[in-house]
Short mmCIF file of C-alpha atoms in Angstrom, two decimals:
data_model
loop_
_atom_site.label_atom_id
_atom_site.label_comp_id
_atom_site.label_asym_id
_atom_site.label_seq_id
_atom_site.Cartn_x
_atom_site.Cartn_y
_atom_site.Cartn_z
CA MET A 1 104.13 40.07 54.69
CA ASP A 2 103.84 43.87 53.64
CA ILE A 3 100.74 44.55 52.09
CA ILE A 4 98.93 47.72 51.50
CA ALA A 5 95.05 48.49 51.71
CA LYS A 6 92.95 48.65 49.04
CA PRO A 7 89.99 51.88 49.01
CA ASN A 8 87.85 48.42 50.07
CA ASP A 9 89.44 47.25 53.79
CA ALA A 10 91.10 44.63 51.65
CA PRO A 11 94.96 44.11 51.52
CA LEU A 12 96.86 43.25 48.80
CA ASP A 13 100.65 41.22 48.55
CA ARG A 14 102.74 44.65 47.96
CA THR A 15 104.61 42.43 45.50
CA VAL A 16 101.99 42.19 43.49
CA VAL A 17 100.89 45.72 42.64
CA GLU A 18 104.83 46.41 42.13
CA THR A 19 104.43 43.46 39.41
CA ARG A 20 100.85 45.36 38.20
CA ALA A 21 103.46 48.82 38.62
CA TYR A 22 106.08 48.77 37.09
CA SER A 23 104.06 46.50 34.08
CA LYS A 24 102.34 49.21 33.76
CA ALA A 25 104.66 51.43 33.46
CA THR A 26 106.76 49.91 31.48
CA TRP A 27 104.30 49.40 28.60
CA ARG A 28 103.15 53.25 29.14
CA LEU A 29 106.15 54.87 29.00
CA LEU A 30 109.86 52.78 27.55
CA PRO A 31 107.06 52.26 23.36
CA PHE A 32 107.01 56.19 23.62
CA LEU A 33 110.04 56.76 24.27
CA PHE A 34 111.68 54.30 22.19
CA LEU A 35 109.83 56.03 19.35
CA CYS A 36 110.78 59.30 20.50
CA TYR A 37 114.63 58.21 20.19
CA VAL A 38 113.99 56.04 17.36
CA ALA A 39 113.40 59.97 15.18
CA ALA A 40 115.70 62.04 17.64
CA TYR A 41 118.86 60.00 16.52
CA LEU A 42 117.62 59.54 12.39
CA ASP A 43 117.70 63.36 12.02
CA ARG A 44 121.06 63.23 13.70
CA VAL A 45 123.01 61.09 11.43
CA ASN A 46 120.56 60.75 8.01
CA VAL A 47 123.50 63.03 7.47
CA GLY A 48 125.35 60.67 6.76
CA PHE A 49 123.21 59.11 4.47
CA ALA A 50 122.96 62.41 2.76
CA LYS A 51 126.90 62.47 2.23
CA LEU A 52 126.05 60.09 -0.21
CA GLN A 53 125.17 62.59 -2.53
CA MET A 54 125.36 66.34 -0.34
CA LEU A 55 128.84 66.63 -0.72
CA SER A 56 129.69 65.98 -5.22
CA ASP A 57 127.03 68.17 -5.63
CA LEU A 58 127.27 71.20 -2.65
CA ALA A 59 131.87 70.53 -3.78
CA PHE A 60 132.52 69.56 -0.25
CA SER A 61 135.61 67.71 0.52
CA GLU A 62 135.90 65.14 3.66
CA THR A 63 136.87 67.14 6.43
CA VAL A 64 133.67 69.71 5.68
CA TYR A 65 132.24 67.63 6.24
CA GLY A 66 133.18 65.74 9.38
CA LEU A 67 134.19 69.16 11.05
CA GLY A 68 129.94 69.18 10.01
CA ALA A 69 128.88 66.56 10.69
CA GLY A 70 130.74 66.89 14.02
CA ILE A 71 130.09 70.42 15.67
CA PHE A 72 126.31 69.50 16.35
CA PHE A 73 128.34 67.59 19.47
CA ILE A 74 129.92 71.51 20.51
CA GLY A 75 126.10 72.66 20.19
CA TYR A 76 125.51 70.35 22.41
CA PHE A 77 128.21 70.05 24.72
CA LEU A 78 127.34 73.38 25.73
CA PHE A 79 123.29 73.90 26.17
CA GLU A 80 123.53 69.57 27.92
CA VAL A 81 123.85 70.36 30.95
CA PRO A 82 121.81 73.37 31.28
CA SER A 83 118.80 72.07 30.17
CA ASN A 84 118.93 68.67 32.10
CA ILE A 85 118.43 70.70 35.00
CA ILE A 86 115.81 72.81 33.20
CA MET A 87 114.16 69.49 32.30
CA HIS A 88 114.40 68.53 36.52
CA ARG A 89 112.80 71.48 37.40
CA VAL A 90 110.22 72.57 34.24
CA GLY A 91 109.02 69.11 33.84
CA ALA A 92 109.61 66.37 31.62
CA ARG A 93 106.81 66.83 29.55
CA ILE A 94 106.94 70.45 28.51
CA TRP A 95 111.12 70.39 27.91
CA ILE A 96 111.12 67.19 26.19
CA ALA A 97 107.90 68.36 24.27
CA ARG A 98 109.84 71.76 23.02
CA ILE A 99 112.94 69.77 22.50
CA MET A 100 111.49 67.66 19.99
CA ILE A 101 110.00 70.20 18.06
CA THR A 102 112.39 72.65 18.01
CA TRP A 103 114.93 69.84 16.24
CA ALA A 104 112.15 69.12 13.97
CA VAL A 105 112.61 72.38 12.29
CA ILE A 106 115.95 72.34 11.99
CA SER A 107 116.97 69.06 11.04
CA ALA A 108 113.97 69.83 8.11
CA THR A 109 115.87 73.58 6.60
CA SER A 110 118.57 71.64 6.91
CA LEU A 111 117.48 71.66 2.65
CA PHE A 112 118.77 74.70 2.46
CA VAL A 113 122.66 74.17 2.98
CA LYS A 114 124.54 76.11 0.13
CA THR A 115 128.27 76.12 1.73
CA PRO A 116 130.58 75.28 3.69
CA THR A 117 129.95 77.49 6.90
CA SER A 118 125.54 77.76 6.54
CA PHE A 119 125.88 73.40 6.98
CA TYR A 120 128.62 74.27 10.36
CA VAL A 121 125.59 77.00 11.86
CA MET A 122 122.71 73.90 10.73
CA ARG A 123 124.50 71.22 12.49
CA PHE A 124 125.71 73.74 15.49
CA LEU A 125 121.70 74.87 15.69
CA LEU A 126 120.83 71.04 15.31
CA GLY A 127 123.20 70.37 18.72
CA VAL A 128 121.63 73.40 20.67
CA ALA A 129 118.56 71.76 19.88
CA GLU A 130 118.54 68.12 20.89
CA ALA A 131 121.00 69.20 24.02
CA GLY A 132 119.43 67.53 26.99
CA PHE A 133 116.85 64.79 25.60
CA PHE A 134 118.60 61.84 25.51
CA PRO A 135 120.55 62.28 29.03
CA GLY A 136 117.09 64.58 29.67
CA ILE A 137 115.36 60.62 29.08
CA VAL A 138 118.06 59.28 31.30
CA LEU A 139 117.16 60.57 33.89
CA TYR A 140 113.40 60.71 34.09
CA LEU A 141 113.51 56.77 33.47
CA THR A 142 115.38 57.43 37.79
CA TYR A 143 112.18 59.05 38.55
CA TRP A 144 110.25 55.73 38.11
CA PHE A 145 112.58 52.00 37.55
CA PRO A 146 114.96 51.05 40.83
CA ALA A 147 118.54 49.95 39.84
CA GLY A 148 117.79 46.55 39.88
CA ARG A 149 115.49 47.53 37.35
CA ARG A 150 117.15 50.49 35.17
CA GLY A 151 119.92 48.14 33.14
CA ARG A 152 116.93 46.83 31.24
CA MET A 153 114.58 50.46 30.94
CA ASN A 154 117.61 51.58 29.23
CA ALA A 155 118.76 48.84 26.90
CA LEU A 156 114.83 49.34 25.82
CA PHE A 157 114.39 53.50 25.37
CA MET A 158 118.26 52.95 23.91
CA MET A 159 117.08 50.38 21.16
CA GLY A 160 116.44 53.43 19.57
CA ILE A 161 120.40 53.25 17.82
CA PRO A 162 119.92 50.66 16.42
CA ILE A 163 116.27 50.34 15.39
CA ALA A 164 116.77 53.94 13.67
CA GLY A 165 119.49 51.73 11.97
CA VAL A 166 117.54 48.93 10.37
CA VAL A 167 114.52 51.02 9.58
CA GLY A 168 116.88 54.63 8.63
CA GLY A 169 119.19 52.35 6.59
CA PRO A 170 116.74 51.06 4.63
CA LEU A 171 114.17 53.93 4.30
CA SER A 172 116.69 57.00 3.65
CA GLY A 173 118.57 54.61 0.81
CA TRP A 174 114.73 55.03 -0.51
CA ILE A 175 114.23 58.01 -0.43
CA MET A 176 117.73 57.96 -1.71
CA ALA A 177 117.28 56.52 -4.59
CA VAL A 178 113.21 57.62 -5.36
CA PHE A 179 113.75 61.36 -4.87
CA GLN A 180 116.35 62.56 -6.28
CA GLY A 181 115.17 65.50 -9.11
CA VAL A 182 111.67 65.89 -7.73
CA GLY A 183 110.22 69.19 -7.16
CA GLY A 184 113.70 70.77 -8.52
CA TRP A 185 115.22 69.29 -5.54
CA SER A 186 118.24 67.52 -4.66
CA ASN A 187 117.17 63.78 -2.61
CA TRP A 188 120.01 63.94 0.51
CA GLN A 189 117.25 67.85 1.05
CA TRP A 190 114.39 65.26 1.09
CA LEU A 191 116.17 63.39 3.43
CA PHE A 192 116.27 66.57 5.98
CA LEU A 193 112.22 67.00 5.11
CA LEU A 194 110.66 63.55 5.47
CA GLU A 195 112.47 62.93 8.09
CA ALA A 196 111.65 65.73 10.23
CA ILE A 197 108.10 64.99 9.99
CA PRO A 198 107.95 61.91 12.83
CA SER A 199 110.16 64.29 14.82
CA ALA A 200 107.33 66.90 14.77
CA VAL A 201 104.54 65.00 15.45
CA LEU A 202 105.47 62.78 18.71
CA GLY A 203 107.10 66.47 20.07
CA VAL A 204 103.42 67.59 19.54
CA VAL A 205 102.13 64.45 21.15
CA THR A 206 103.67 64.75 24.28
CA LEU A 207 102.98 67.57 24.97
CA ARG A 208 99.57 65.61 26.56
CA TYR A 209 100.22 61.77 26.76
CA LEU A 210 104.14 62.03 29.13
CA PRO A 211 103.59 63.16 33.19
CA ASN A 212 106.03 64.96 34.60
CA GLY A 213 106.42 61.33 36.80
CA ILE A 214 104.64 58.92 39.70
CA ARG A 215 102.36 61.53 41.33
CA SER A 216 100.95 62.82 37.81
CA ALA A 217 100.07 59.10 36.21
CA ASN A 218 96.27 59.13 36.34
CA TRP A 219 96.37 55.63 35.04
CA LEU A 220 98.06 54.32 38.43
CA THR A 221 96.42 53.99 41.01
CA ASP A 222 97.22 55.22 44.25
CA GLU A 223 98.55 52.29 45.87
CA GLU A 224 100.58 51.75 42.99
CA LYS A 225 102.38 54.90 43.07
CA ARG A 226 102.83 54.67 46.60
CA ALA A 227 104.38 51.45 46.09
CA LEU A 228 107.01 52.78 43.04
CA GLU A 229 107.69 55.71 45.47
CA ALA A 230 108.49 54.28 48.09
CA ASN A 231 110.90 51.61 46.04
CA ILE A 232 112.77 55.55 44.79
CA GLU A 233 112.71 56.90 47.80
CA ARG A 234 114.49 53.10 49.01
CA ASP A 235 116.87 53.52 46.66
CA ASP A 236 117.94 56.90 46.10
CA ALA A 237 118.53 56.14 49.98
CA GLY A 238 122.72 56.22 50.29
CA LYS A 239 123.06 58.79 47.42
CA THR A 240 125.02 61.61 47.59
CA HIS A 241 122.49 64.65 46.85
CA GLY A 242 125.52 67.64 46.55
CA SER A 243 126.16 71.33 44.77
CA LEU A 244 126.67 71.29 40.73
CA ALA A 245 130.04 72.94 41.82
CA GLY A 246 130.56 69.72 43.82
CA ILE A 247 129.09 66.94 40.45
CA PHE A 248 132.72 69.33 39.39
CA ARG A 249 134.90 68.17 41.90
CA ASP A 250 134.13 64.29 41.86
CA ALA A 251 137.09 62.70 40.10
CA ARG A 252 134.14 59.28 39.75
CA ILE A 253 132.25 61.83 37.27
CA TRP A 254 135.87 62.78 35.77
CA THR A 255 136.53 58.82 34.72
CA MET A 256 131.99 58.09 34.50
CA ALA A 257 132.91 61.01 31.60
CA ALA A 258 136.37 59.63 30.15
CA ILE A 259 135.17 55.95 29.44
CA TYR A 260 132.13 57.35 28.05
CA PHE A 261 133.82 59.63 25.92
CA CYS A 262 135.89 55.79 24.14
CA CYS A 263 131.86 54.55 23.97
CA MET A 264 130.65 57.69 22.17
CA MET A 265 134.11 57.53 19.53
CA GLY A 266 132.64 54.31 18.82
CA LEU A 267 129.23 55.46 18.36
CA TYR A 268 129.28 58.11 16.34
CA GLY A 269 132.86 56.56 13.76
CA ILE A 270 129.93 54.16 12.94
CA SER A 271 126.82 55.80 13.15
CA PHE A 272 127.92 58.52 10.83
CA TYR A 273 130.17 56.42 8.69
CA LEU A 274 129.05 53.03 8.53
CA PRO A 275 127.11 53.49 5.47
CA THR A 276 130.79 55.41 3.45
CA LEU A 277 132.36 52.04 5.21
CA VAL A 278 129.27 49.53 3.77
CA LYS A 279 130.12 51.24 0.34
CA ALA A 280 133.95 50.61 0.69
CA THR A 281 133.23 46.96 0.89
CA GLY A 282 132.20 47.63 -3.24
CA VAL A 283 128.45 47.56 -2.68
CA ARG A 284 127.70 50.41 -4.92
CA THR A 285 123.71 51.56 -5.45
CA ALA A 286 122.29 54.15 -3.13
CA LEU A 287 119.23 51.20 -2.32
CA ASP A 288 121.30 48.52 -1.23
CA VAL A 289 124.02 50.68 0.59
CA GLY A 290 120.10 51.25 2.70
CA MET A 291 119.63 47.58 3.09
CA LEU A 292 122.71 45.91 4.32
CA THR A 293 123.85 48.85 7.14
CA ALA A 294 120.19 47.78 8.87
CA ILE A 295 122.04 44.35 9.00
CA PRO A 296 124.47 45.60 12.19
CA TYR A 297 121.65 47.35 13.56
CA ALA A 298 119.47 44.37 13.93
CA CYS A 299 121.83 42.69 15.56
CA ALA A 300 122.87 45.38 18.13
CA VAL A 301 118.76 45.49 18.68
CA VAL A 302 119.48 42.15 20.36
CA SER A 303 122.81 42.02 21.74
CA MET A 304 121.91 45.36 23.65
CA PHE A 305 118.19 43.55 25.60
CA LEU A 306 120.52 40.25 26.39
CA VAL A 307 123.76 42.42 27.76
CA ALA A 308 121.21 44.60 30.00
CA ARG A 309 119.77 42.01 30.93
CA SER A 310 122.20 39.55 31.84
CA ALA A 311 124.03 42.20 34.03
CA ASP A 312 120.71 43.43 35.80
CA ARG A 313 120.76 40.05 36.74
CA SER A 314 124.27 39.31 37.67
CA GLY A 315 124.52 42.50 39.52
CA GLU A 316 127.78 43.28 37.16
CA ARG A 317 128.62 45.91 35.39
CA ARG A 318 132.47 45.90 34.56
CA TRP A 319 132.58 43.71 32.49
CA HIS A 320 129.43 43.77 30.67
CA PHE A 321 130.56 46.84 29.69
CA ALA A 322 134.48 46.07 28.81
CA VAL A 323 134.19 42.52 26.65
CA PRO A 324 130.96 44.56 24.52
CA ALA A 325 133.90 47.25 23.93
CA MET A 326 136.96 45.02 23.81
CA LEU A 327 134.32 43.23 21.17
CA ALA A 328 133.74 46.18 18.72
CA GLY A 329 137.44 47.83 18.90
CA ALA A 330 138.38 43.76 17.44
CA GLY A 331 135.27 44.08 14.84
CA LEU A 332 135.49 47.73 13.60
CA PHE A 333 139.93 46.93 13.21
CA ALA A 334 138.95 43.67 11.37
CA SER A 335 136.33 44.99 8.68
CA THR A 336 139.16 47.10 7.60
CA GLN A 337 140.75 44.26 7.36
CA LEU A 338 138.78 42.63 4.87
CA THR A 339 137.73 45.36 2.05
CA GLY A 340 135.96 43.96 -0.60
CA ASN A 341 135.25 40.47 1.42
CA ILE A 342 131.61 42.13 0.92
CA PRO A 343 130.63 38.84 3.90
CA LEU A 344 133.42 38.95 6.35
CA ALA A 345 133.26 42.54 6.31
CA MET A 346 129.53 43.28 6.88
CA PHE A 347 130.34 40.26 10.03
CA ALA A 348 133.51 42.58 11.36
CA LEU A 349 130.68 45.54 10.98
CA THR A 350 128.38 43.62 12.62
CA VAL A 351 130.41 43.04 15.45
CA GLY A 352 131.25 46.48 16.20
CA THR A 353 128.53 48.01 16.15
CA ALA A 354 126.86 44.88 18.28
CA GLY A 355 129.14 45.78 20.12
CA MET A 356 129.52 49.13 20.60
CA LEU A 357 125.80 49.89 21.25
CA ALA A 358 125.35 46.78 23.74
CA THR A 359 128.03 49.14 26.26
CA MET A 360 125.18 51.24 26.44
CA PRO A 361 122.48 50.47 28.80
CA VAL A 362 124.95 48.80 30.72
CA PHE A 363 127.18 52.04 30.67
CA TRP A 364 124.26 54.50 32.49
CA THR A 365 123.25 52.36 35.44
CA TYR A 366 126.92 53.44 36.60
CA PRO A 367 127.11 57.05 38.15
CA SER A 368 122.22 56.77 39.25
CA ALA A 369 124.63 54.27 41.42
CA ILE A 370 126.43 56.75 43.24
CA LEU A 371 123.74 60.07 42.62
CA ALA A 372 120.37 60.78 43.21
CA GLY A 373 117.85 64.04 42.55
CA GLY A 374 119.41 67.08 41.60
CA SER A 375 122.42 66.14 41.59
CA ALA A 376 121.73 63.07 39.22
CA ALA A 377 120.54 65.72 36.96
CA ALA A 378 123.59 67.47 36.38
CA ALA A 379 126.26 64.63 36.69
CA ILE A 380 124.47 62.83 34.14
CA GLY A 381 124.18 65.45 31.75
CA MET A 382 128.25 66.51 32.22
CA ILE A 383 128.43 62.63 31.49
CA ASN A 384 126.84 63.45 28.37
CA SER A 385 128.21 66.12 26.95
CA ILE A 386 131.68 65.59 27.04
CA GLY A 387 131.67 61.46 26.19
CA ASN A 388 129.32 63.05 23.40
CA LEU A 389 132.39 65.84 21.94
CA ALA A 390 134.23 62.67 20.87
CA GLY A 391 130.74 62.50 18.21
CA PHE A 392 132.57 66.05 16.88
CA VAL A 393 136.39 63.92 17.34
CA SER A 394 135.87 61.01 15.79
CA ALA A 395 133.71 62.56 12.52
CA SER A 396 136.47 65.00 12.15
CA ILE A 397 139.52 62.75 12.37
CA ILE A 398 137.51 59.96 10.10
CA GLY A 399 137.17 63.13 7.71
CA TRP A 400 140.54 64.19 7.88
CA MET A 401 142.23 60.61 7.45
CA LYS A 402 140.51 60.18 5.07
CA ASP A 403 141.36 62.94 2.71
CA VAL A 404 145.28 62.84 3.86
CA THR A 405 145.06 59.22 2.99
CA HIS A 406 142.62 58.73 0.71
CA SER A 407 141.09 55.96 2.77
CA THR A 408 139.22 55.57 6.57
CA ASN A 409 141.23 53.59 7.42
CA ALA A 410 143.15 55.01 10.00
CA GLY A 411 140.52 56.69 11.52
CA ILE A 412 138.88 53.74 12.59
CA TYR A 413 142.04 53.37 14.15
CA CYS A 414 141.90 55.72 16.87
CA VAL A 415 138.11 54.75 16.79
CA ALA A 416 138.48 50.90 17.69
CA GLY A 417 141.97 51.85 20.02
CA ALA A 418 139.54 54.57 22.24
CA LEU A 419 137.06 52.05 22.92
CA VAL A 420 139.16 49.51 24.09
CA PHE A 421 140.55 51.78 26.24
CA GLY A 422 137.24 53.24 27.79
CA ALA A 423 137.03 49.16 28.33
CA VAL A 424 139.92 49.23 30.06
CA LEU A 425 139.31 52.05 32.37
CA ALA A 426 135.96 50.16 33.55
CA LEU A 427 137.69 47.30 34.44
CA LEU A 428 139.31 50.16 36.34
CA GLN A 429 136.62 50.66 38.68
CA ALA A 430 135.93 49.59 41.89
CA ARG A 431 133.78 47.06 41.98
CA GLN A 432 130.85 48.36 44.81
CA SER A 433 131.54 51.89 43.00
CA VAL A 434 129.15 50.33 39.55
CA ASN A 435 127.68 47.12 41.14
CA ARG A 436 126.24 47.82 44.98
CA GLN A 437 123.11 48.89 43.88
CA ALA A 438 122.44 45.27 42.56
CA GLU A 439 123.70 43.32 44.97
CA ARG A 440 121.54 45.52 47.60
CA ALA A 441 118.37 45.54 45.86
CA PRO A 442 115.65 43.49 47.94
CA PRO A 443 114.94 40.27 45.60
CA ARG A 444 112.03 40.73 43.21
CA ALA A 445 108.97 39.04 42.74
CA PRO A 446 108.56 36.58 40.18
CA ARG A 447 107.77 39.18 36.80
CA SER A 448 104.41 38.53 34.95
CA ALA A 449 104.91 38.54 31.59
CA GLY A 450 103.67 41.75 30.48
CA GLU A 451 106.45 42.28 32.56
CA ARG A 452 109.00 40.29 30.80
CA ALA A 453 107.83 41.41 28.08
#
């Protein structure tokens, strides 16, 4: 049995040290990173609620809104890979704090938008500011957790998306209902200002709270650090540590980017238009829209964790991605056929949202199965930046098609089709390439109550 010497030379079972260390790391890091992602995602997509009043106040068309909502991802795309490489070199603490503080400032100043051009500029700058946050955290988690634990850790972090919907929907609806005309400002201006405050506060806290990695975590003992570092070294054995140019020549990375692009078509189709889709079912007031949008996101919290846990335990990744993606496409398509029937339409939207979000933590085990170190940093940034261009495409398509057809249905059909196509691409991947880390991971010790949580 492996043992690690304690300072008093008494033997200590390695599995006990690992269990204790992973419990500490999980409870110390994941709640905080989760809160940061809730704040980030809220600032990114609250424009979907602002739209309910902003378009009439500023005389914007649906095409202008769709382009503005989507242009965020052009700035995101251009700066994401450099951002991830910089974070890998300078450390997560400073870089994540920089990202959060700058996006909070830009999100808040979006309240001064008056023209389509100023709307486009602020959304572009918000994308530049936030570039690197999500892939940076995905990369950061690979510094701490090996493959057999990573799906669940990704899920705990990425639950920030549905929780942002659960919290943000009612909060945004309340702000829109209560703050109209306060201080001479419209409700959507107050929305941008008030929802930027948590990001700014968390950015400042990050500077003192977040360690760069295992070695700088003063809340771990030396033996706990050695145990975690040994697992990461074992996990990285056999992975690619190639050049940046090599990453761009790797067909596997481009295929993963294509799968993620399809996934993001669904995410941002839902994120930017869920309030509009809920309103189309027959709901009228902003507060009621906000309350109902919380339902699909609440169900997605459960689906994300259960699917990720099942994928980690079974070591199977492809079907755990493909089945939720297909259900998401079916749910979104069904929602367009049930307009006017609020309960059934909400059920369909809930299936679509829960299925779509369940794909994300499973997908992000793919690139870390074949890459490590600087290669992983570049690849994760590249995949995320290309995939997030779908935010520009989906928002623009839905907005343009609504102006042309006076309905969001045609745009939603495109989004649903993309999700099904992504599921097919995932199933075409070689099983060994995406499952092999989970299959070779050593047996794990029984988990403590704290770790199970």
